[in-house]
Amino acid sequence: MALVAIVLVPACTKKDIPNDPEPAPQEKPEPEPEPEPEPEPEPEPVEGLLKGTIIGTQTSVDYSSGSSSVLVNTREMAFDGKLDTFFASYDRSGTWVGLDLGEPHIITKVGCAPRSTQESRVALALFEGANMADFSDALPLAIVKEKGTSGKLSYLDVDCSRAFRYVRYVGPHDARCNVAEVEFYGYKAAGDDTRLPRLTNLPTVVINTANAQAIASKETYVSANIYILSDEGLLDCTGSEIKGRGNASWDFPKKPYKMKFAEKQHVLGSPAKDKKWTLINNYGDKTLMRNILAFEVSRRVGMAYTPFCAPVDVIVNGEYQGCYQLCDQVEVGKERVPAKDGYLIEIDAYATGEAVYFYSSKGTPVTIKYPDDEVITWDQISFVEDFYGRMETALFAAYYQSAKSGYRKYMDVDSFLQNFIVGEFCGNTDTYWSMYMYKDGAEGPLFTGPAWDYDLAFENDQRTYPINSLYDYIYANAGSVASGSVRDMVNRIVKQDPDAKARLLELWEQAKPQLASMNDYVTETAALLDESQKLNFLRWPILNQRVHQNFQATGSYEGEVNTVKQYITARLSRLDQLIRR
Ligand code: CA
């Protein structure tokens, strides 16, 4: 049954007025022309409050008993026009209430009022529109960015040209909806896709999984329609798949994801056109930009390939998840790791959790990432293992400097040193905990890169804080390497090999002027992220708490960014000292 909510609709007030064109000349000595007492203050209202069939989560909660109900606090109460009745779902999250409008409508405005005294429970509620009854094609209309006011509807203008038959209010995480009234305004129209709203100035990634199932596994993909809204318009990735990813980062409440599109796509201006993309969660990195900065450092140092990365807002099944980074998947491909006839390996402290890995004779754990697990042959595995072993042997042999048989035959030293500079400048604990190397074909050496996984960098790790007071490089610190043999390898190259040492200084001299202005880039990035970080920390209110390896909690986004800036300034001179000594 369709209920009309009784609220001030601008269209109503306006209609009543023209009956009385002029108040007739009376006692008034007319002080000035003065038109009617009510000069139609409302703007052009072709639209009105929309009615429709009420849809949404069926089971409500009876707060008097705490049990589930279909009688009290029902979804209908969000549309009964009364501000003292409300919908409260039994489930705490993933619940919603909305309207089936019967046919597509352009939505121009939405409103909601919180359950009395539960004002914060509307913050981060999301209004969505769809043309599939299951909301699998839902797009955002508006997000509530602050708490509401008891007994009052708050409105948000919507600038969306697509028309929707189904509209809904999705309660924020853990809020049981708790909404007293919901309203949609608009008008019947066919619509188009010229204007689709985003949550902030950043692109918005919308993920609607099949049957709204949770993305709960790192192994098994879930079907999903994925939409990316940006200045370039709508990227429609219907029929995609998504799963979890990451090692330590998967254990945080804000989850990292891996997306696999049905078709290869350029995404947000990415150089690569590919199916696989990652969404980096940045939970413990409260600047939300450490990976972005590291990639910029990688470019400025001149590494051959730096992963593409763009900050985005993420919605999963109508729930705002936070500010993420949409990045390349580290894999071999065009405009990705340049090793299409070769190999991609990772010196990897987590190797034992991977499908294909080996230990070198000196005890370095190495994962083979490419060729893929499903297609790699035993011959290929033996080849890589053997090649890595020969590199290691040559590196630690007395003849290691020999041009003919020394380690340079197996390893490209420049890329190793560039990767070293990126890791040390950024102060990354993880650089030698996880280090990528690749090889293009059977011939030629192993190159080092790309730089990846920098959320603990830029002074974000209590185990190495304060980095610039460490006596040595960060890699020399316990816990910063996948194995002792990895530290031995780095020592050999950057401390013992006089030619490599000299080359390191040259590369550092080249990079230093580019790195000297990194803090301008930090400032620009902070400005770019500002709107999004506010939403992110509404969703994840952790600015006052230490998470992961944080050595401090400054209590503000600005404070976190300033820590990075101070670090960068100090690091430039400290690394200069270390490299010259
Ligand atoms: Ca109500």
Coordinates of C-alpha atoms and ligand atoms in Angstrom, one line a residue:
M1 CA 0.0 0.0 0.0
A2 CA 1.2 3.4 -0.9
L3 CA 1.2 6.0 1.8
V4 CA 1.5 9.7 1.4
A5 CA 3.8 11.2 3.9
I6 CA 2.4 14.4 5.2
V7 CA 5.1 17.0 5.0
L8 CA 5.7 20.4 3.7
V9 CA 5.8 19.9 0.0
P10 CA 6.8 23.1 -1.7
A11 CA 4.3 22.3 -4.5
C12 CA 1.3 22.4 -2.1
T13 CA 1.9 25.8 -0.6
K14 CA 2.4 27.3 -4.0
K15 CA -0.9 26.0 -5.4
D16 CA -3.0 27.7 -2.8
I17 CA -1.7 31.2 -3.4
P18 CA -2.9 32.3 -6.9
N19 CA -6.6 32.2 -5.8
D20 CA -6.1 35.6 -4.3
P21 CA -4.3 37.7 -6.8
E22 CA -4.6 41.0 -4.9
P23 CA -5.6 41.7 -1.4
A24 CA -7.9 44.5 -2.6
P25 CA -7.2 48.1 -1.6
Q26 CA -7.9 48.4 2.0
E27 CA -6.8 50.6 4.8
K28 CA -3.2 50.2 3.8
P29 CA -1.7 53.4 2.4
E30 CA 0.6 51.2 0.4
P31 CA 4.1 52.1 1.5
E32 CA 5.6 50.8 -1.8
P33 CA 4.6 48.7 -4.8
E34 CA 4.9 45.5 -2.7
P35 CA 3.4 42.6 -4.6
E36 CA 1.6 39.8 -2.8
P37 CA 2.4 38.9 0.8
E38 CA 3.7 35.6 -0.4
P39 CA 5.8 36.0 -3.6
E40 CA 6.2 32.3 -4.3
P41 CA 9.6 31.7 -2.6
E42 CA 9.9 28.1 -3.8
P43 CA 11.9 27.2 -6.9
E44 CA 10.2 25.6 -10.0
P45 CA 8.7 22.5 -8.5
V46 CA 7.7 20.2 -11.3
E47 CA 8.6 17.4 -9.0
G48 CA 6.9 16.3 -5.9
L49 CA 7.0 14.0 -3.0
L50 CA 7.0 10.5 -4.6
K51 CA 4.7 7.7 -3.6
G52 CA 5.2 4.0 -4.3
T53 CA 5.0 0.5 -2.9
I54 CA 7.1 0.3 0.2
I55 CA 9.9 -2.2 -0.1
G56 CA 12.9 -3.1 2.1
T57 CA 14.1 -5.3 4.9
Q58 CA 11.2 -7.1 6.3
T59 CA 12.2 -8.1 9.8
S60 CA 12.2 -5.4 12.4
V61 CA 13.2 -5.4 16.0
D62 CA 11.0 -5.0 19.0
Y63 CA 13.1 -3.0 21.3
S64 CA 10.9 -3.9 24.3
S65 CA 11.9 -7.5 24.0
G66 CA 14.9 -7.4 21.8
S67 CA 13.3 -10.0 19.5
S68 CA 12.5 -9.9 15.9
S69 CA 9.1 -8.6 14.8
V70 CA 6.9 -7.8 11.8
L71 CA 4.5 -5.8 13.8
V72 CA 6.4 -2.9 15.5
N73 CA 9.0 -0.6 14.1
T74 CA 8.2 -1.8 10.6
R75 CA 9.5 -0.5 7.4
E76 CA 6.1 1.1 6.7
M77 CA 6.8 3.4 9.7
A78 CA 9.5 5.2 7.7
F79 CA 6.8 6.4 5.3
D80 CA 3.9 7.1 7.7
G81 CA 4.5 10.8 7.9
K82 CA 5.0 10.6 11.6
L83 CA 8.4 11.6 13.1
D84 CA 7.8 9.7 16.3
T85 CA 7.5 6.3 14.6
F86 CA 10.5 4.7 13.0
F87 CA 11.8 1.6 11.2
A88 CA 14.4 -0.4 13.1
S89 CA 15.6 -3.6 11.4
Y90 CA 16.4 -6.7 13.3
D91 CA 19.8 -7.2 11.6
R92 CA 22.2 -4.5 12.5
S93 CA 23.7 -3.9 9.1
G94 CA 22.9 -4.3 5.4
T95 CA 19.3 -3.3 6.0
W96 CA 17.2 -0.8 4.1
V97 CA 13.8 0.7 3.3
G98 CA 12.6 2.2 0.0
L99 CA 10.0 2.5 -2.7
D100 CA 9.0 0.8 -5.9
L101 CA 7.9 3.8 -7.9
G102 CA 6.3 1.6 -10.6
E103 CA 8.3 3.3 -13.3
P104 CA 11.5 5.3 -13.7
H105 CA 11.7 8.7 -12.0
I106 CA 14.4 11.3 -11.9
I107 CA 15.2 11.9 -8.2
T108 CA 15.8 15.5 -7.3
K109 CA 15.9 15.5 -3.5
V110 CA 15.9 13.0 -0.7
G111 CA 15.2 13.5 3.0
C112 CA 15.4 11.5 6.2
A113 CA 14.8 12.0 9.9
P114 CA 16.5 9.9 12.6
R115 CA 14.8 7.9 15.2
S116 CA 14.4 10.2 18.2
T117 CA 17.6 10.4 20.3
Q118 CA 19.4 8.2 17.8
E119 CA 20.7 11.1 15.7
S120 CA 24.1 9.7 14.8
R121 CA 22.5 6.6 13.2
V122 CA 21.7 8.4 10.0
A123 CA 25.3 9.5 9.4
L124 CA 26.7 7.7 6.3
A125 CA 23.2 6.4 5.3
L126 CA 23.2 6.1 1.6
F127 CA 20.3 6.8 -0.8
E128 CA 20.4 4.7 -3.9
G129 CA 18.4 4.2 -7.1
A130 CA 18.1 1.1 -9.2
N131 CA 16.1 -0.4 -12.0
M132 CA 16.4 -4.0 -10.9
A133 CA 14.3 -5.0 -7.9
D134 CA 17.3 -6.6 -6.2
F135 CA 19.3 -3.3 -6.5
S136 CA 22.1 -5.2 -8.3
D137 CA 22.4 -2.2 -10.6
A138 CA 22.1 0.4 -7.8
L139 CA 23.9 3.7 -8.0
P140 CA 24.3 6.3 -5.3
L141 CA 21.9 9.3 -5.2
A142 CA 23.3 10.9 -2.0
I143 CA 25.1 10.1 1.2
V144 CA 24.3 11.6 4.6
K145 CA 27.5 13.2 5.8
E146 CA 26.5 14.2 9.3
K147 CA 24.2 13.2 12.1
G148 CA 20.5 14.2 11.9
T149 CA 18.2 16.1 14.2
S150 CA 15.5 14.4 16.2
G151 CA 12.0 15.3 15.1
K152 CA 13.2 16.9 11.9
L153 CA 13.7 15.9 8.3
S154 CA 17.0 16.8 6.7
Y155 CA 17.2 17.1 2.9
L156 CA 19.9 16.5 0.3
D157 CA 19.6 17.8 -3.2
V158 CA 20.3 15.1 -5.8
D159 CA 21.8 15.9 -9.2
C160 CA 21.3 12.7 -11.1
S161 CA 20.0 12.4 -14.7
R162 CA 19.4 8.7 -14.6
A163 CA 15.9 7.7 -13.9
F164 CA 15.2 4.9 -11.4
R165 CA 12.1 2.8 -10.7
Y166 CA 13.4 1.6 -7.3
V167 CA 14.8 3.9 -4.6
R168 CA 16.0 3.2 -1.2
Y169 CA 17.6 4.4 2.0
V170 CA 20.4 2.0 3.2
G171 CA 21.1 2.4 6.9
P172 CA 24.8 2.8 7.8
H173 CA 26.8 0.0 9.2
D174 CA 25.6 -1.3 12.6
A175 CA 22.7 1.1 12.8
R176 CA 19.6 -1.1 12.4
C177 CA 18.4 1.6 10.0
N178 CA 16.7 3.5 12.9
V179 CA 15.1 6.0 10.6
A180 CA 11.9 7.8 11.5
E181 CA 11.0 9.1 8.0
V182 CA 12.4 8.8 4.5
E183 CA 11.3 10.9 1.5
F184 CA 12.1 10.9 -2.1
Y185 CA 11.2 13.8 -4.5
G186 CA 11.3 13.8 -8.2
Y187 CA 9.3 13.3 -11.4
K188 CA 8.6 10.7 -13.9
A189 CA 11.0 10.7 -16.8
A190 CA 13.2 8.5 -19.0
G191 CA 16.4 10.1 -18.0
D192 CA 20.0 9.6 -19.3
D193 CA 23.5 9.1 -18.0
T194 CA 24.9 12.6 -18.4
R195 CA 25.0 13.3 -14.7
L196 CA 25.6 10.6 -12.1
P197 CA 26.4 11.7 -8.6
R198 CA 29.6 10.7 -6.7
L199 CA 30.1 10.7 -2.9
T200 CA 33.0 13.3 -3.0
N201 CA 35.3 14.9 -5.5
L202 CA 37.0 11.5 -5.9
P203 CA 35.7 8.8 -8.2
T204 CA 33.2 6.4 -6.6
V205 CA 33.5 2.7 -7.0
V206 CA 30.1 1.0 -6.5
I207 CA 30.2 -2.8 -5.8
N208 CA 26.9 -4.7 -5.8
T209 CA 27.5 -8.4 -5.2
A210 CA 25.0 -11.1 -6.3
N211 CA 22.3 -11.4 -3.7
A212 CA 24.2 -8.8 -1.6
Q213 CA 26.4 -11.6 -0.3
A214 CA 29.4 -10.7 1.8
I215 CA 32.9 -10.7 0.3
A216 CA 34.3 -13.0 2.9
S217 CA 37.1 -14.9 1.2
K218 CA 40.5 -14.3 -0.3
E219 CA 40.2 -17.5 -2.3
T220 CA 36.7 -17.5 -3.8
Y221 CA 35.4 -14.8 -6.1
V222 CA 31.9 -13.5 -5.6
S223 CA 29.9 -12.3 -8.7
A224 CA 29.3 -8.5 -8.6
N225 CA 28.2 -5.6 -10.8
I226 CA 30.9 -2.9 -10.4
Y227 CA 30.4 0.7 -11.5
I228 CA 33.0 3.4 -11.5
L229 CA 31.8 6.9 -11.5
S230 CA 34.3 9.6 -12.4
D231 CA 34.9 12.7 -14.5
E232 CA 35.0 10.3 -17.4
G233 CA 31.5 9.3 -16.8
L234 CA 30.3 5.8 -15.9
L235 CA 32.4 2.7 -16.4
D236 CA 29.9 -0.1 -16.3
C237 CA 31.6 -3.4 -15.2
T238 CA 28.5 -5.6 -15.0
G239 CA 29.3 -9.2 -14.6
S240 CA 32.6 -8.7 -12.6
E241 CA 34.0 -10.7 -9.7
I242 CA 35.5 -9.6 -6.5
K243 CA 37.3 -11.3 -3.6
G244 CA 39.5 -10.3 -0.6
R245 CA 43.2 -9.9 -0.9
G246 CA 46.3 -9.0 1.2
N247 CA 48.1 -10.5 4.0
A248 CA 48.1 -8.6 7.3
S249 CA 45.7 -6.0 5.7
W250 CA 42.9 -8.7 5.3
D251 CA 42.6 -8.9 9.1
F252 CA 41.5 -5.2 9.5
P253 CA 37.8 -4.4 9.7
K254 CA 38.2 -2.3 6.5
K255 CA 38.9 -4.9 3.9
P256 CA 41.1 -4.9 0.8
Y257 CA 39.7 -6.3 -2.4
K258 CA 40.7 -7.7 -5.7
M259 CA 38.4 -7.0 -8.6
K260 CA 38.2 -9.0 -11.8
F261 CA 36.2 -7.5 -14.6
A262 CA 34.5 -9.5 -17.3
E263 CA 36.3 -7.4 -20.0
K264 CA 39.7 -5.7 -20.0
Q265 CA 39.3 -2.0 -19.2
H266 CA 41.2 1.1 -18.8
V267 CA 40.2 2.4 -15.4
L268 CA 40.3 6.1 -14.4
G269 CA 42.9 6.9 -17.1
S270 CA 45.2 4.0 -16.2
P271 CA 47.9 3.1 -18.8
A272 CA 47.0 -0.6 -18.5
K273 CA 43.9 -2.1 -20.0
D274 CA 43.3 -5.1 -17.9
K275 CA 40.8 -7.3 -16.0
K276 CA 42.4 -7.4 -12.6
W277 CA 42.6 -4.4 -10.2
T278 CA 43.1 -4.0 -6.5
L279 CA 41.4 -1.9 -3.9
I280 CA 44.0 -1.1 -1.2
N281 CA 42.3 -0.4 2.1
N282 CA 44.7 1.9 4.0
Y283 CA 43.4 1.1 7.4
G284 CA 46.5 1.7 9.5
D285 CA 47.7 4.4 7.2
K286 CA 45.6 7.4 8.4
T287 CA 47.0 9.7 5.8
L288 CA 45.3 7.4 3.3
M289 CA 48.2 8.3 0.9
R290 CA 51.4 6.4 1.8
N291 CA 51.2 4.1 -1.2
I292 CA 50.3 7.1 -3.5
L293 CA 53.4 8.9 -2.2
A294 CA 55.6 5.8 -2.6
F295 CA 54.6 5.5 -6.2
E296 CA 55.4 9.1 -6.8
V297 CA 58.8 8.5 -5.2
S298 CA 59.2 5.5 -7.5
R299 CA 58.5 7.6 -10.5
R300 CA 60.8 10.4 -9.4
V301 CA 63.6 7.9 -8.8
G302 CA 63.0 6.7 -12.3
M303 CA 61.9 3.1 -11.9
A304 CA 60.9 1.4 -15.1
Y305 CA 57.4 0.6 -14.0
T306 CA 55.3 2.2 -11.2
P307 CA 51.9 0.7 -10.5
F308 CA 48.9 2.9 -11.4
C309 CA 47.0 4.1 -8.4
A310 CA 44.0 6.4 -7.9
P311 CA 42.2 7.3 -4.7
V312 CA 38.5 6.4 -4.7
D313 CA 35.5 6.1 -2.4
V314 CA 34.0 2.6 -2.2
I315 CA 30.5 1.4 -1.7
V316 CA 29.7 -2.3 -1.2
N317 CA 26.0 -3.3 -1.3
G318 CA 24.8 0.2 -0.3
E319 CA 27.2 0.6 2.6
Y320 CA 30.0 3.2 2.4
Q321 CA 33.3 1.5 3.1
G322 CA 35.8 4.3 3.0
C323 CA 38.6 5.9 1.0
Y324 CA 40.6 3.3 -0.9
Q325 CA 43.2 3.2 -3.6
L326 CA 42.3 1.6 -6.9
C327 CA 45.6 0.2 -8.1
D328 CA 47.1 -2.1 -10.8
Q329 CA 47.3 -5.7 -9.8
V330 CA 51.0 -6.5 -9.7
E331 CA 51.1 -8.9 -12.6
V332 CA 52.9 -9.3 -15.9
G333 CA 51.2 -7.4 -18.7
K334 CA 51.2 -4.5 -21.1
E335 CA 51.8 -1.3 -19.1
R336 CA 52.3 -3.5 -16.1
V337 CA 55.3 -5.6 -15.1
P338 CA 57.3 -5.9 -18.4
A339 CA 58.1 -9.6 -18.5
K340 CA 55.7 -11.1 -20.9
D341 CA 57.9 -14.0 -22.0
G342 CA 59.5 -14.3 -18.6
Y343 CA 59.0 -14.5 -14.9
L344 CA 57.7 -12.5 -12.0
I345 CA 58.9 -13.5 -8.5
E346 CA 58.6 -12.1 -5.1
I347 CA 61.0 -12.5 -2.2
D348 CA 58.2 -13.0 0.2
A349 CA 58.1 -13.6 3.9
Y350 CA 54.6 -15.1 3.4
A351 CA 55.8 -17.5 0.7
T352 CA 54.6 -20.6 2.4
G353 CA 51.0 -19.4 2.0
E354 CA 51.4 -19.2 -1.8
A355 CA 50.8 -21.9 -4.4
V356 CA 54.3 -21.9 -6.0
Y357 CA 57.3 -21.0 -4.0
F358 CA 60.8 -22.2 -3.1
Y359 CA 63.6 -21.5 -0.7
S360 CA 66.9 -20.6 -2.1
S361 CA 70.0 -22.4 -0.9
K362 CA 70.7 -19.6 1.5
G363 CA 67.2 -19.7 2.8
T364 CA 65.4 -16.9 1.0
P365 CA 61.7 -17.6 0.5
V366 CA 60.7 -16.9 -3.0
T367 CA 57.2 -17.0 -4.6
I368 CA 56.7 -17.4 -8.3
K369 CA 53.9 -15.1 -9.4
Y370 CA 54.2 -15.5 -13.1
P371 CA 53.6 -17.7 -15.1
D372 CA 50.4 -18.2 -13.2
D373 CA 50.0 -21.1 -10.8
E374 CA 47.6 -22.8 -13.1
V375 CA 49.8 -22.9 -16.1
I376 CA 53.4 -22.9 -14.8
T377 CA 55.4 -26.1 -15.7
W378 CA 57.9 -28.0 -13.6
D379 CA 60.6 -27.0 -16.1
Q380 CA 59.8 -23.3 -15.6
I381 CA 59.8 -23.7 -11.8
S382 CA 63.2 -25.4 -12.0
F383 CA 64.5 -22.8 -14.3
V384 CA 63.6 -19.9 -12.0
E385 CA 64.8 -21.7 -8.9
D386 CA 68.1 -22.5 -10.6
F387 CA 68.5 -19.0 -11.9
Y388 CA 67.9 -17.4 -8.6
G389 CA 70.4 -19.9 -7.0
R390 CA 73.1 -19.0 -9.5
M391 CA 72.5 -15.3 -8.8
E392 CA 72.8 -15.9 -5.1
T393 CA 76.0 -18.0 -5.5
A394 CA 77.6 -15.4 -7.7
L395 CA 76.7 -12.6 -5.3
F396 CA 78.4 -14.2 -2.4
A397 CA 81.3 -15.7 -4.3
A398 CA 84.8 -14.2 -4.2
Y399 CA 84.5 -13.3 -7.9
Y400 CA 81.2 -11.5 -7.3
Q401 CA 82.5 -8.3 -9.0
S402 CA 83.6 -10.1 -12.2
A403 CA 81.9 -8.8 -15.3
K404 CA 81.9 -12.2 -16.8
S405 CA 80.7 -14.5 -14.0
G406 CA 79.8 -12.1 -11.2
Y407 CA 76.3 -11.4 -10.0
R408 CA 75.7 -8.7 -12.5
K409 CA 75.2 -11.4 -15.0
Y410 CA 72.1 -12.4 -13.1
M411 CA 70.9 -9.2 -11.6
D412 CA 70.3 -5.7 -13.0
V413 CA 72.0 -3.6 -10.4
D414 CA 70.5 -0.2 -11.3
S415 CA 66.9 -1.3 -10.7
F416 CA 68.0 -3.0 -7.5
L417 CA 69.5 0.3 -6.3
Q418 CA 66.6 2.4 -7.4
N419 CA 64.2 0.1 -5.5
F420 CA 66.6 0.4 -2.6
I421 CA 66.4 4.2 -2.7
V422 CA 62.6 4.2 -2.9
G423 CA 62.4 1.8 0.1
E424 CA 64.9 3.8 2.2
F425 CA 63.7 7.2 1.3
C426 CA 60.1 6.2 2.2
G427 CA 61.4 4.3 5.2
N428 CA 59.5 1.2 4.4
T429 CA 59.7 -1.8 6.8
D430 CA 58.3 -4.0 4.1
T431 CA 60.6 -3.4 1.2
Y432 CA 62.7 -6.5 1.9
W433 CA 59.9 -8.3 3.6
S434 CA 58.3 -8.5 0.2
M435 CA 60.4 -7.6 -2.9
Y436 CA 59.3 -8.1 -6.5
M437 CA 61.8 -9.1 -9.2
Y438 CA 61.1 -9.9 -12.9
K439 CA 62.9 -11.3 -15.8
D440 CA 61.9 -10.9 -19.4
G441 CA 62.5 -14.2 -21.1
A442 CA 65.1 -16.9 -20.5
E443 CA 68.0 -14.5 -21.3
G444 CA 69.0 -11.5 -19.3
P445 CA 69.1 -10.6 -15.6
L446 CA 66.5 -10.2 -12.9
F447 CA 65.2 -6.7 -12.6
T448 CA 63.9 -5.4 -9.2
G449 CA 60.5 -3.8 -8.9
P450 CA 57.8 -2.7 -8.8
A451 CA 57.7 -0.8 -5.5
W452 CA 54.6 -2.1 -3.7
D453 CA 53.0 -2.2 -0.2
Y454 CA 54.1 1.0 1.5
D455 CA 51.4 1.5 4.2
L456 CA 54.0 1.1 6.9
A457 CA 56.4 3.6 5.3
F458 CA 56.8 7.3 6.1
E459 CA 57.1 6.8 9.8
N460 CA 54.1 4.5 10.4
D461 CA 55.8 1.7 12.2
Q462 CA 56.5 1.7 15.9
R463 CA 59.2 -0.9 15.4
T464 CA 61.4 1.5 13.5
Y465 CA 60.3 4.8 14.9
P466 CA 62.0 7.2 14.7
I467 CA 63.5 6.1 11.4
N468 CA 65.8 9.1 11.1
S469 CA 67.4 8.3 14.4
L470 CA 68.3 4.7 13.4
Y471 CA 72.0 4.3 13.2
D472 CA 71.7 2.4 9.9
Y473 CA 69.4 2.0 6.9
I474 CA 65.9 0.7 7.7
Y475 CA 66.5 -2.6 6.0
A476 CA 69.2 -3.3 8.6
N477 CA 66.6 -3.3 11.3
A478 CA 65.3 -6.6 12.7
G479 CA 61.9 -7.5 11.2
S480 CA 62.5 -5.5 8.0
V481 CA 63.6 -8.5 5.9
A482 CA 62.0 -11.8 4.8
S483 CA 65.1 -13.7 6.0
G484 CA 68.7 -13.1 7.1
S485 CA 69.8 -14.1 3.6
V486 CA 67.9 -11.1 2.2
R487 CA 69.7 -8.7 4.5
D488 CA 73.0 -10.3 3.5
M489 CA 72.1 -9.7 -0.1
V490 CA 71.4 -6.0 0.4
N491 CA 74.5 -5.6 2.5
R492 CA 76.6 -7.2 -0.1
I493 CA 75.4 -4.8 -2.8
V494 CA 75.0 -1.5 -1.1
K495 CA 77.8 -1.7 1.5
Q496 CA 80.4 -4.1 0.2
D497 CA 80.5 -3.8 -3.6
P498 CA 82.4 -0.6 -4.2
D499 CA 81.1 -0.2 -7.8
A500 CA 77.5 -0.6 -6.6
K501 CA 78.1 1.8 -3.8
A502 CA 79.4 4.4 -6.2
R503 CA 76.5 3.8 -8.5
L504 CA 74.1 4.2 -5.6
L505 CA 75.5 7.6 -4.9
E506 CA 75.1 8.6 -8.5
L507 CA 71.5 7.5 -8.6
W508 CA 70.8 9.2 -5.4
E509 CA 72.3 12.4 -6.7
Q510 CA 70.0 12.2 -9.7
A511 CA 66.9 11.5 -7.6
K512 CA 67.5 14.0 -4.8
P513 CA 66.4 17.2 -6.5
Q514 CA 63.2 15.5 -7.5
L515 CA 62.6 14.2 -4.0
A516 CA 63.3 17.6 -2.5
S517 CA 59.9 18.8 -3.5
M518 CA 57.9 15.8 -2.4
N519 CA 56.2 17.7 0.4
D520 CA 54.4 19.9 -2.2
Y521 CA 53.0 16.6 -3.6
V522 CA 51.9 15.7 -0.1
T523 CA 50.1 19.0 0.3
E524 CA 48.3 18.5 -3.1
T525 CA 47.4 15.0 -2.3
A526 CA 46.0 15.9 1.2
A527 CA 43.8 18.6 -0.5
L528 CA 42.6 16.0 -3.0
L529 CA 41.7 13.6 -0.3
D530 CA 40.2 16.0 2.1
E531 CA 36.5 15.5 1.4
S532 CA 37.0 11.7 1.3
Q533 CA 39.1 11.5 4.4
K534 CA 36.3 13.1 6.4
L535 CA 33.8 10.4 5.3
N536 CA 36.5 7.7 5.8
F537 CA 37.0 8.7 9.5
L538 CA 33.3 8.9 10.1
R539 CA 33.1 5.3 9.0
W540 CA 36.3 4.3 10.8
P541 CA 36.7 6.6 13.8
I542 CA 40.2 5.6 14.7
L543 CA 42.0 8.9 14.6
N544 CA 42.4 8.8 18.3
Q545 CA 43.6 5.2 18.5
R546 CA 46.7 3.4 17.5
V547 CA 46.1 0.6 15.0
H548 CA 48.3 -1.9 13.3
Q549 CA 51.9 -0.6 13.8
N550 CA 51.1 3.0 14.5
F551 CA 53.5 4.6 16.9
Q552 CA 51.2 7.4 17.7
A553 CA 47.6 8.7 17.2
T554 CA 47.6 12.4 16.5
G555 CA 43.8 12.7 16.6
S556 CA 43.5 14.4 13.3
Y557 CA 44.0 13.9 9.6
E558 CA 46.1 17.0 9.5
G559 CA 48.3 15.7 12.3
E560 CA 48.9 12.5 10.5
V561 CA 49.8 14.3 7.3
N562 CA 52.2 16.6 9.1
T563 CA 54.0 13.6 10.6
V564 CA 54.7 12.5 7.0
K565 CA 55.9 15.9 6.0
Q566 CA 58.3 16.2 8.9
Y567 CA 59.6 12.8 8.2
I568 CA 60.3 13.5 4.5
T569 CA 62.2 16.7 5.3
A570 CA 64.4 14.9 7.8
R571 CA 64.8 11.9 5.6
L572 CA 66.2 13.8 2.7
S573 CA 69.3 14.8 4.7
R574 CA 69.5 11.7 6.8
L575 CA 69.5 9.3 3.8
D576 CA 72.1 11.6 2.2
Q577 CA 74.4 11.0 5.2
L578 CA 73.8 7.3 5.1
I579 CA 74.5 6.9 1.4
R580 CA 77.7 8.9 1.7
R581 CA 79.2 7.2 4.6
Ligands
CA1 CA 7.6 7.5 10.8

